[in-house]
Amino acid sequence: MGRVFASVSSASGTNNSVEPGWVNIENHHGRLRLRFRYEGKRYALAVGLPDFRVNRLVAQQKATQIELDIASGNFDATLKKYKPLKSDRTATSNQGAKLFERFMIEQTKVKGLAPGSLRRYDCALKHLQKFFQEKAAETVNDTDAQAFVEYLRAKVSERTVEDYVILVQSCWVWAETTLPENPWPLVLKQVKPAPKQKVKPFTADEVQRILEGFRCDHHYKHHADFVVFPIWYRLSLWRSSSTKVEALCK
């Protein structure tokens, strides 16, 4: 069995280097096409997809199928067996949710995502599937992206919306060579979660009252030392407050 070539030939589609039994994947006026020779006859088969990176995976699978059939003597010279069915066109297109799923798998392999991060990816994927359904990624524009953000706002907090949109934006960057535009950076600027509120520390007076509360309580006084230690440890990190620390913990 021969190899599958993934090189891009000229837009005119002319290629005289097709070896018998080997299948070329080529760009024909922006669309993917397979060219090969069998028993002295040249064949050309339109894949039915634009020349995007993810669509080349589909073309490669089809090319491998043809090579296997040629090698095993099961080649269909009518090419009907290899032509894309109309009902499969949407399934094999560059769907936004499918693209994100491939991106998630790739990130899991490369980065070894922790369970928490993986859950965020999975939740983002489910929202993409529900909102965009079978919509192709290359057709997602600014209006679609904004609508997705509004959909998310009705489901989750603004901070979670930001987390999901950042992931989707990263997916589009990852696949930028296969997509005409990336509408997510502009939309992301409009997502503004409230700043995290800083935890207000206890005052010296409050700390003293907490300690006294434990020391004077009949039921909890034996826990007082367990309260003193973490307070002492945290405050002791601030060397400038050492004098106050000793006074509080006496």
PDB file of C-alpha atoms in Angstrom:
ATOM      1  CA  MET A   1       0.000   0.000   0.000  1.00  0.00           C
ATOM      2  CA  GLY A   2       1.299   3.460  -0.873  1.00  0.00           C
ATOM      3  CA  ARG A   3       1.506   6.581   1.242  1.00  0.00           C
ATOM      4  CA  VAL A   4      -1.005   9.427   1.508  1.00  0.00           C
ATOM      5  CA  PHE A   5       0.471  12.750   0.434  1.00  0.00           C
ATOM      6  CA  ALA A   6      -0.740  15.852   2.251  1.00  0.00           C
ATOM      7  CA  SER A   7       1.115  18.393   0.129  1.00  0.00           C
ATOM      8  CA  VAL A   8      -0.829  21.235  -1.466  1.00  0.00           C
ATOM      9  CA  SER A   9      -0.613  21.464  -5.229  1.00  0.00           C
ATOM     10  CA  SER A  10      -1.460  24.503  -7.325  1.00  0.00           C
ATOM     11  CA  ALA A  11      -4.971  25.893  -7.640  1.00  0.00           C
ATOM     12  CA  SER A  12      -5.144  24.656 -11.207  1.00  0.00           C
ATOM     13  CA  GLY A  13      -4.994  21.138  -9.849  1.00  0.00           C
ATOM     14  CA  THR A  14      -2.290  19.999 -12.247  1.00  0.00           C
ATOM     15  CA  ASN A  15      -0.033  17.338 -10.802  1.00  0.00           C
ATOM     16  CA  ASN A  16       1.850  14.857 -12.936  1.00  0.00           C
ATOM     17  CA  SER A  17       3.611  13.049 -10.092  1.00  0.00           C
ATOM     18  CA  VAL A  18       0.748  10.791  -8.981  1.00  0.00           C
ATOM     19  CA  GLU A  19       2.123   7.288  -8.536  1.00  0.00           C
ATOM     20  CA  PRO A  20      -0.047   4.222  -9.145  1.00  0.00           C
ATOM     21  CA  GLY A  21      -1.896   3.257  -5.971  1.00  0.00           C
ATOM     22  CA  TRP A  22      -0.861   6.410  -4.133  1.00  0.00           C
ATOM     23  CA  VAL A  23      -3.464   9.041  -3.323  1.00  0.00           C
ATOM     24  CA  ASN A  24      -2.649  12.751  -3.368  1.00  0.00           C
ATOM     25  CA  ILE A  25      -4.580  15.290  -1.303  1.00  0.00           C
ATOM     26  CA  GLU A  26      -4.563  18.617  -3.130  1.00  0.00           C
ATOM     27  CA  ASN A  27      -6.031  22.096  -3.041  1.00  0.00           C
ATOM     28  CA  HIS A  28      -8.227  22.692  -6.075  1.00  0.00           C
ATOM     29  CA  HIS A  29      -9.425  26.313  -6.094  1.00  0.00           C
ATOM     30  CA  GLY A  30      -9.688  26.323  -2.296  1.00  0.00           C
ATOM     31  CA  ARG A  31     -11.430  22.950  -2.074  1.00  0.00           C
ATOM     32  CA  LEU A  32      -9.952  19.573  -1.186  1.00  0.00           C
ATOM     33  CA  ARG A  33      -9.610  16.970  -3.896  1.00  0.00           C
ATOM     34  CA  LEU A  34      -8.085  13.495  -4.131  1.00  0.00           C
ATOM     35  CA  ARG A  35      -6.090  12.467  -7.216  1.00  0.00           C
ATOM     36  CA  PHE A  36      -4.699   9.025  -7.925  1.00  0.00           C
ATOM     37  CA  ARG A  37      -4.065   6.492 -10.718  1.00  0.00           C
ATOM     38  CA  TYR A  38      -5.347   2.951 -10.942  1.00  0.00           C
ATOM     39  CA  GLU A  39      -4.726   0.452 -13.765  1.00  0.00           C
ATOM     40  CA  GLY A  40      -3.445   3.216 -16.032  1.00  0.00           C
ATOM     41  CA  LYS A  41      -6.437   5.486 -15.502  1.00  0.00           C
ATOM     42  CA  ARG A  42      -6.341   8.791 -13.626  1.00  0.00           C
ATOM     43  CA  TYR A  43      -9.032   9.576 -11.057  1.00  0.00           C
ATOM     44  CA  ALA A  44     -10.054  12.793  -9.313  1.00  0.00           C
ATOM     45  CA  LEU A  45     -12.482  12.852  -6.402  1.00  0.00           C
ATOM     46  CA  ALA A  46     -13.832  16.005  -4.740  1.00  0.00           C
ATOM     47  CA  VAL A  47     -13.915  15.653  -0.953  1.00  0.00           C
ATOM     48  CA  GLY A  48     -16.638  18.273  -0.669  1.00  0.00           C
ATOM     49  CA  LEU A  49     -14.867  20.372   1.954  1.00  0.00           C
ATOM     50  CA  PRO A  50     -12.811  23.593   1.952  1.00  0.00           C
ATOM     51  CA  ASP A  51      -9.060  23.300   2.487  1.00  0.00           C
ATOM     52  CA  PHE A  52      -8.871  23.663   6.274  1.00  0.00           C
ATOM     53  CA  ARG A  53      -6.487  21.752   8.506  1.00  0.00           C
ATOM     54  CA  VAL A  54      -9.204  19.760  10.257  1.00  0.00           C
ATOM     55  CA  ASN A  55     -10.862  18.937   6.932  1.00  0.00           C
ATOM     56  CA  ARG A  56      -7.584  17.485   5.684  1.00  0.00           C
ATOM     57  CA  LEU A  57      -7.980  14.810   8.368  1.00  0.00           C
ATOM     58  CA  VAL A  58     -11.263  13.815   6.722  1.00  0.00           C
ATOM     59  CA  ALA A  59      -9.586  13.789   3.305  1.00  0.00           C
ATOM     60  CA  GLN A  60      -6.740  11.666   4.647  1.00  0.00           C
ATOM     61  CA  GLN A  61      -9.179   9.092   6.006  1.00  0.00           C
ATOM     62  CA  LYS A  62     -10.866   8.895   2.599  1.00  0.00           C
ATOM     63  CA  ALA A  63      -7.500   8.606   0.838  1.00  0.00           C
ATOM     64  CA  THR A  64      -6.438   5.773   3.149  1.00  0.00           C
ATOM     65  CA  GLN A  65      -9.701   3.955   2.445  1.00  0.00           C
ATOM     66  CA  ILE A  66      -9.065   4.165  -1.293  1.00  0.00           C
ATOM     67  CA  GLU A  67      -5.489   2.920  -0.903  1.00  0.00           C
ATOM     68  CA  LEU A  68      -6.657  -0.028   1.191  1.00  0.00           C
ATOM     69  CA  ASP A  69      -9.320  -0.926  -1.383  1.00  0.00           C
ATOM     70  CA  ILE A  70      -6.772  -0.760  -4.206  1.00  0.00           C
ATOM     71  CA  ALA A  71      -4.343  -2.953  -2.279  1.00  0.00           C
ATOM     72  CA  SER A  72      -7.038  -5.517  -1.408  1.00  0.00           C
ATOM     73  CA  GLY A  73      -8.702  -5.569  -4.830  1.00  0.00           C
ATOM     74  CA  ASN A  74     -11.928  -3.967  -3.604  1.00  0.00           C
ATOM     75  CA  PHE A  75     -11.576  -0.628  -5.382  1.00  0.00           C
ATOM     76  CA  ASP A  76     -14.843   0.854  -6.679  1.00  0.00           C
ATOM     77  CA  ALA A  77     -13.990   2.315 -10.081  1.00  0.00           C
ATOM     78  CA  THR A  78     -17.295   4.225 -10.131  1.00  0.00           C
ATOM     79  CA  LEU A  79     -16.135   6.154  -7.024  1.00  0.00           C
ATOM     80  CA  LYS A  80     -19.661   6.023  -5.606  1.00  0.00           C
ATOM     81  CA  LYS A  81     -18.342   4.279  -2.515  1.00  0.00           C
ATOM     82  CA  TYR A  82     -16.049   7.210  -1.736  1.00  0.00           C
ATOM     83  CA  LYS A  83     -18.235  10.189  -2.565  1.00  0.00           C
ATOM     84  CA  PRO A  84     -19.557  12.126   0.464  1.00  0.00           C
ATOM     85  CA  LEU A  85     -23.227  11.560   1.166  1.00  0.00           C
ATOM     86  CA  LYS A  86     -25.404  14.649   1.323  1.00  0.00           C
ATOM     87  CA  SER A  87     -26.633  13.626   4.745  1.00  0.00           C
ATOM     88  CA  ASP A  88     -23.026  13.458   5.999  1.00  0.00           C
ATOM     89  CA  ARG A  89     -22.009  16.908   4.805  1.00  0.00           C
ATOM     90  CA  THR A  90     -22.923  18.627   8.053  1.00  0.00           C
ATOM     91  CA  ALA A  91     -21.415  15.847  10.153  1.00  0.00           C
ATOM     92  CA  THR A  92     -18.035  16.181   8.429  1.00  0.00           C
ATOM     93  CA  SER A  93     -17.921  19.976   8.384  1.00  0.00           C
ATOM     94  CA  ASN A  94     -15.785  22.054  10.691  1.00  0.00           C
ATOM     95  CA  GLN A  95     -18.420  22.387  13.411  1.00  0.00           C
ATOM     96  CA  GLY A  96     -17.596  24.783  16.229  1.00  0.00           C
ATOM     97  CA  ALA A  97     -18.341  22.251  18.966  1.00  0.00           C
ATOM     98  CA  LYS A  98     -16.376  19.524  17.163  1.00  0.00           C
ATOM     99  CA  LEU A  99     -13.443  21.896  16.748  1.00  0.00           C
ATOM    100  CA  PHE A 100     -13.449  22.688  20.471  1.00  0.00           C
ATOM    101  CA  GLU A 101     -13.641  18.985  21.299  1.00  0.00           C
ATOM    102  CA  ARG A 102     -10.511  18.323  19.226  1.00  0.00           C
ATOM    103  CA  PHE A 103      -8.844  21.298  20.903  1.00  0.00           C
ATOM    104  CA  MET A 104      -9.727  19.913  24.338  1.00  0.00           C
ATOM    105  CA  ILE A 105      -8.260  16.512  23.458  1.00  0.00           C
ATOM    106  CA  GLU A 106      -5.084  18.143  22.172  1.00  0.00           C
ATOM    107  CA  GLN A 107      -4.703  20.297  25.296  1.00  0.00           C
ATOM    108  CA  THR A 108      -5.250  17.261  27.512  1.00  0.00           C
ATOM    109  CA  LYS A 109      -2.424  15.429  25.745  1.00  0.00           C
ATOM    110  CA  VAL A 110      -0.005  18.369  25.676  1.00  0.00           C
ATOM    111  CA  LYS A 111      -0.683  19.961  29.058  1.00  0.00           C
ATOM    112  CA  GLY A 112      -2.049  17.041  31.058  1.00  0.00           C
ATOM    113  CA  LEU A 113      -5.035  19.037  32.301  1.00  0.00           C
ATOM    114  CA  ALA A 114      -5.917  18.736  35.977  1.00  0.00           C
ATOM    115  CA  PRO A 115      -9.451  17.504  36.799  1.00  0.00           C
ATOM    116  CA  GLY A 116     -10.619  21.024  37.643  1.00  0.00           C
ATOM    117  CA  SER A 117      -9.397  22.451  34.331  1.00  0.00           C
ATOM    118  CA  LEU A 118     -10.820  19.502  32.431  1.00  0.00           C
ATOM    119  CA  ARG A 119     -14.243  20.142  33.974  1.00  0.00           C
ATOM    120  CA  ARG A 120     -14.153  23.737  32.724  1.00  0.00           C
ATOM    121  CA  TYR A 121     -13.313  22.530  29.205  1.00  0.00           C
ATOM    122  CA  ASP A 122     -16.082  19.948  29.370  1.00  0.00           C
ATOM    123  CA  CYS A 123     -18.667  22.481  30.577  1.00  0.00           C
ATOM    124  CA  ALA A 124     -17.644  24.944  27.880  1.00  0.00           C
ATOM    125  CA  LEU A 125     -17.983  22.178  25.281  1.00  0.00           C
ATOM    126  CA  LYS A 126     -21.501  21.293  26.433  1.00  0.00           C
ATOM    127  CA  HIS A 127     -22.598  24.935  26.153  1.00  0.00           C
ATOM    128  CA  LEU A 128     -21.084  25.178  22.656  1.00  0.00           C
ATOM    129  CA  GLN A 129     -22.895  22.017  21.602  1.00  0.00           C
ATOM    130  CA  LYS A 130     -26.211  23.262  22.948  1.00  0.00           C
ATOM    131  CA  PHE A 131     -25.933  26.794  21.537  1.00  0.00           C
ATOM    132  CA  PHE A 132     -24.208  26.319  18.166  1.00  0.00           C
ATOM    133  CA  GLN A 133     -25.328  22.725  17.536  1.00  0.00           C
ATOM    134  CA  GLU A 134     -24.032  21.921  14.011  1.00  0.00           C
ATOM    135  CA  LYS A 135     -22.965  25.452  13.048  1.00  0.00           C
ATOM    136  CA  ALA A 136     -19.610  25.488  11.246  1.00  0.00           C
ATOM    137  CA  ALA A 137     -16.807  27.269  13.086  1.00  0.00           C
ATOM    138  CA  GLU A 138     -15.797  29.282  10.023  1.00  0.00           C
ATOM    139  CA  THR A 139     -19.275  30.883   9.928  1.00  0.00           C
ATOM    140  CA  VAL A 140     -19.215  32.105  13.554  1.00  0.00           C
ATOM    141  CA  ASN A 141     -19.047  35.911  13.455  1.00  0.00           C
ATOM    142  CA  ASP A 142     -19.108  38.753  16.000  1.00  0.00           C
ATOM    143  CA  THR A 143     -22.907  38.625  16.281  1.00  0.00           C
ATOM    144  CA  ASP A 144     -22.870  34.882  16.963  1.00  0.00           C
ATOM    145  CA  ALA A 145     -20.129  35.262  19.560  1.00  0.00           C
ATOM    146  CA  GLN A 146     -22.020  38.026  21.353  1.00  0.00           C
ATOM    147  CA  ALA A 147     -25.193  35.938  21.331  1.00  0.00           C
ATOM    148  CA  PHE A 148     -23.279  33.046  22.872  1.00  0.00           C
ATOM    149  CA  VAL A 149     -22.034  35.338  25.654  1.00  0.00           C
ATOM    150  CA  GLU A 150     -25.595  36.473  26.389  1.00  0.00           C
ATOM    151  CA  TYR A 151     -26.698  32.842  26.450  1.00  0.00           C
ATOM    152  CA  LEU A 152     -23.946  32.052  28.971  1.00  0.00           C
ATOM    153  CA  ARG A 153     -24.887  35.036  31.147  1.00  0.00           C
ATOM    154  CA  ALA A 154     -28.324  33.515  31.638  1.00  0.00           C
ATOM    155  CA  LYS A 155     -26.724  30.274  32.801  1.00  0.00           C
ATOM    156  CA  VAL A 156     -23.584  31.112  34.809  1.00  0.00           C
ATOM    157  CA  SER A 157     -21.820  33.947  36.613  1.00  0.00           C
ATOM    158  CA  GLU A 158     -19.927  36.649  34.737  1.00  0.00           C
ATOM    159  CA  ARG A 159     -16.593  35.260  35.936  1.00  0.00           C
ATOM    160  CA  THR A 160     -17.488  31.816  34.599  1.00  0.00           C
ATOM    161  CA  VAL A 161     -18.563  33.427  31.318  1.00  0.00           C
ATOM    162  CA  GLU A 162     -15.089  34.943  31.117  1.00  0.00           C
ATOM    163  CA  ASP A 163     -13.464  31.566  31.810  1.00  0.00           C
ATOM    164  CA  TYR A 164     -15.468  29.848  29.050  1.00  0.00           C
ATOM    165  CA  VAL A 165     -14.904  32.590  26.464  1.00  0.00           C
ATOM    166  CA  ILE A 166     -11.146  32.542  27.164  1.00  0.00           C
ATOM    167  CA  LEU A 167     -11.128  28.811  26.413  1.00  0.00           C
ATOM    168  CA  VAL A 168     -13.138  29.251  23.205  1.00  0.00           C
ATOM    169  CA  GLN A 169     -10.873  32.104  22.120  1.00  0.00           C
ATOM    170  CA  SER A 170      -7.830  29.884  22.693  1.00  0.00           C
ATOM    171  CA  CYS A 171      -9.459  27.200  20.552  1.00  0.00           C
ATOM    172  CA  TRP A 172      -9.941  29.643  17.669  1.00  0.00           C
ATOM    173  CA  VAL A 173      -6.307  30.774  18.000  1.00  0.00           C
ATOM    174  CA  TRP A 174      -5.230  27.126  17.926  1.00  0.00           C
ATOM    175  CA  ALA A 175      -7.156  26.619  14.663  1.00  0.00           C
ATOM    176  CA  GLU A 176      -6.475  30.081  13.199  1.00  0.00           C
ATOM    177  CA  THR A 177      -4.979  28.693   9.987  1.00  0.00           C
ATOM    178  CA  THR A 178      -8.294  26.992   9.224  1.00  0.00           C
ATOM    179  CA  LEU A 179     -10.636  29.848  10.119  1.00  0.00           C
ATOM    180  CA  PRO A 180     -11.295  33.157   8.340  1.00  0.00           C
ATOM    181  CA  GLU A 181     -11.648  35.201  11.542  1.00  0.00           C
ATOM    182  CA  ASN A 182     -11.569  35.048  15.333  1.00  0.00           C
ATOM    183  CA  PRO A 183     -14.530  36.977  16.795  1.00  0.00           C
ATOM    184  CA  TRP A 184     -13.792  36.095  20.413  1.00  0.00           C
ATOM    185  CA  PRO A 185     -11.140  38.689  21.468  1.00  0.00           C
ATOM    186  CA  LEU A 186     -13.541  41.574  20.844  1.00  0.00           C
ATOM    187  CA  VAL A 187     -16.364  39.865  22.719  1.00  0.00           C
ATOM    188  CA  LEU A 188     -14.061  38.948  25.599  1.00  0.00           C
ATOM    189  CA  LYS A 189     -13.301  42.640  26.195  1.00  0.00           C
ATOM    190  CA  GLN A 190     -17.001  43.169  26.911  1.00  0.00           C
ATOM    191  CA  VAL A 191     -17.073  40.510  29.621  1.00  0.00           C
ATOM    192  CA  LYS A 192     -16.221  42.288  32.856  1.00  0.00           C
ATOM    193  CA  PRO A 193     -16.652  40.243  36.020  1.00  0.00           C
ATOM    194  CA  ALA A 194     -16.727  42.114  39.305  1.00  0.00           C
ATOM    195  CA  PRO A 195     -13.307  42.262  40.967  1.00  0.00           C
ATOM    196  CA  LYS A 196     -12.743  39.747  43.706  1.00  0.00           C
ATOM    197  CA  GLN A 197     -13.421  41.190  47.129  1.00  0.00           C
ATOM    198  CA  LYS A 198     -10.396  41.101  49.402  1.00  0.00           C
ATOM    199  CA  VAL A 199     -10.969  39.363  52.703  1.00  0.00           C
ATOM    200  CA  LYS A 200     -10.879  41.949  55.457  1.00  0.00           C
ATOM    201  CA  PRO A 201      -8.490  40.796  58.205  1.00  0.00           C
ATOM    202  CA  PHE A 202      -9.411  40.810  61.868  1.00  0.00           C
ATOM    203  CA  THR A 203      -8.302  43.815  63.870  1.00  0.00           C
ATOM    204  CA  ALA A 204      -6.075  43.378  66.942  1.00  0.00           C
ATOM    205  CA  ASP A 205      -9.095  44.004  69.148  1.00  0.00           C
ATOM    206  CA  GLU A 206     -11.150  41.374  67.309  1.00  0.00           C
ATOM    207  CA  VAL A 207      -8.364  38.810  67.615  1.00  0.00           C
ATOM    208  CA  GLN A 208      -8.113  39.486  71.362  1.00  0.00           C
ATOM    209  CA  ARG A 209     -11.869  39.044  71.787  1.00  0.00           C
ATOM    210  CA  ILE A 210     -11.805  35.768  69.839  1.00  0.00           C
ATOM    211  CA  LEU A 211      -9.047  34.392  72.054  1.00  0.00           C
ATOM    212  CA  GLU A 212     -10.790  35.519  75.223  1.00  0.00           C
ATOM    213  CA  GLY A 213     -13.988  33.928  74.000  1.00  0.00           C
ATOM    214  CA  PHE A 214     -12.313  30.536  73.739  1.00  0.00           C
ATOM    215  CA  ARG A 215     -10.333  30.868  77.007  1.00  0.00           C
ATOM    216  CA  CYS A 216     -13.367  31.860  79.048  1.00  0.00           C
ATOM    217  CA  ASP A 217     -15.842  29.366  77.633  1.00  0.00           C
ATOM    218  CA  HIS A 218     -16.337  26.237  79.730  1.00  0.00           C
ATOM    219  CA  HIS A 219     -16.941  24.015  76.699  1.00  0.00           C
ATOM    220  CA  TYR A 220     -14.305  25.397  74.308  1.00  0.00           C
ATOM    221  CA  LYS A 221     -11.436  26.605  76.531  1.00  0.00           C
ATOM    222  CA  HIS A 222      -9.441  23.412  75.840  1.00  0.00           C
ATOM    223  CA  HIS A 223      -9.433  24.452  72.146  1.00  0.00           C
ATOM    224  CA  ALA A 224      -7.895  27.848  72.867  1.00  0.00           C
ATOM    225  CA  ASP A 225      -4.306  26.762  72.139  1.00  0.00           C
ATOM    226  CA  PHE A 226      -5.401  25.414  68.741  1.00  0.00           C
ATOM    227  CA  VAL A 227      -6.770  28.871  67.923  1.00  0.00           C
ATOM    228  CA  VAL A 228      -3.727  30.712  69.279  1.00  0.00           C
ATOM    229  CA  PHE A 229      -1.213  28.801  67.180  1.00  0.00           C
ATOM    230  CA  PRO A 230      -2.532  29.609  63.653  1.00  0.00           C
ATOM    231  CA  ILE A 231      -3.064  33.242  64.652  1.00  0.00           C
ATOM    232  CA  TRP A 232       0.437  33.442  66.071  1.00  0.00           C
ATOM    233  CA  TYR A 233       1.898  31.743  63.001  1.00  0.00           C
ATOM    234  CA  ARG A 234       0.226  34.074  60.528  1.00  0.00           C
ATOM    235  CA  LEU A 235       1.041  37.203  62.456  1.00  0.00           C
ATOM    236  CA  SER A 236       4.625  36.123  63.055  1.00  0.00           C
ATOM    237  CA  LEU A 237       5.182  36.317  59.299  1.00  0.00           C
ATOM    238  CA  TRP A 238       4.949  40.062  59.679  1.00  0.00           C
ATOM    239  CA  ARG A 239       8.149  40.758  61.564  1.00  0.00           C
ATOM    240  CA  SER A 240       7.248  44.370  62.102  1.00  0.00           C
ATOM    241  CA  SER A 241       4.313  43.214  64.235  1.00  0.00           C
ATOM    242  CA  SER A 242       6.300  40.855  66.472  1.00  0.00           C
ATOM    243  CA  THR A 243       5.720  42.931  69.600  1.00  0.00           C
ATOM    244  CA  LYS A 244       1.971  42.949  69.062  1.00  0.00           C
ATOM    245  CA  VAL A 245       2.007  39.219  68.327  1.00  0.00           C
ATOM    246  CA  GLU A 246       3.581  38.395  71.676  1.00  0.00           C
ATOM    247  CA  ALA A 247       1.116  40.645  73.477  1.00  0.00           C
ATOM    248  CA  LEU A 248      -1.896  39.073  71.806  1.00  0.00           C
ATOM    249  CA  CYS A 249      -0.857  35.502  72.414  1.00  0.00           C
ATOM    250  CA  LYS A 250      -0.011  35.821  76.108  1.00  0.00           C
TER     251      LYS A 250
END
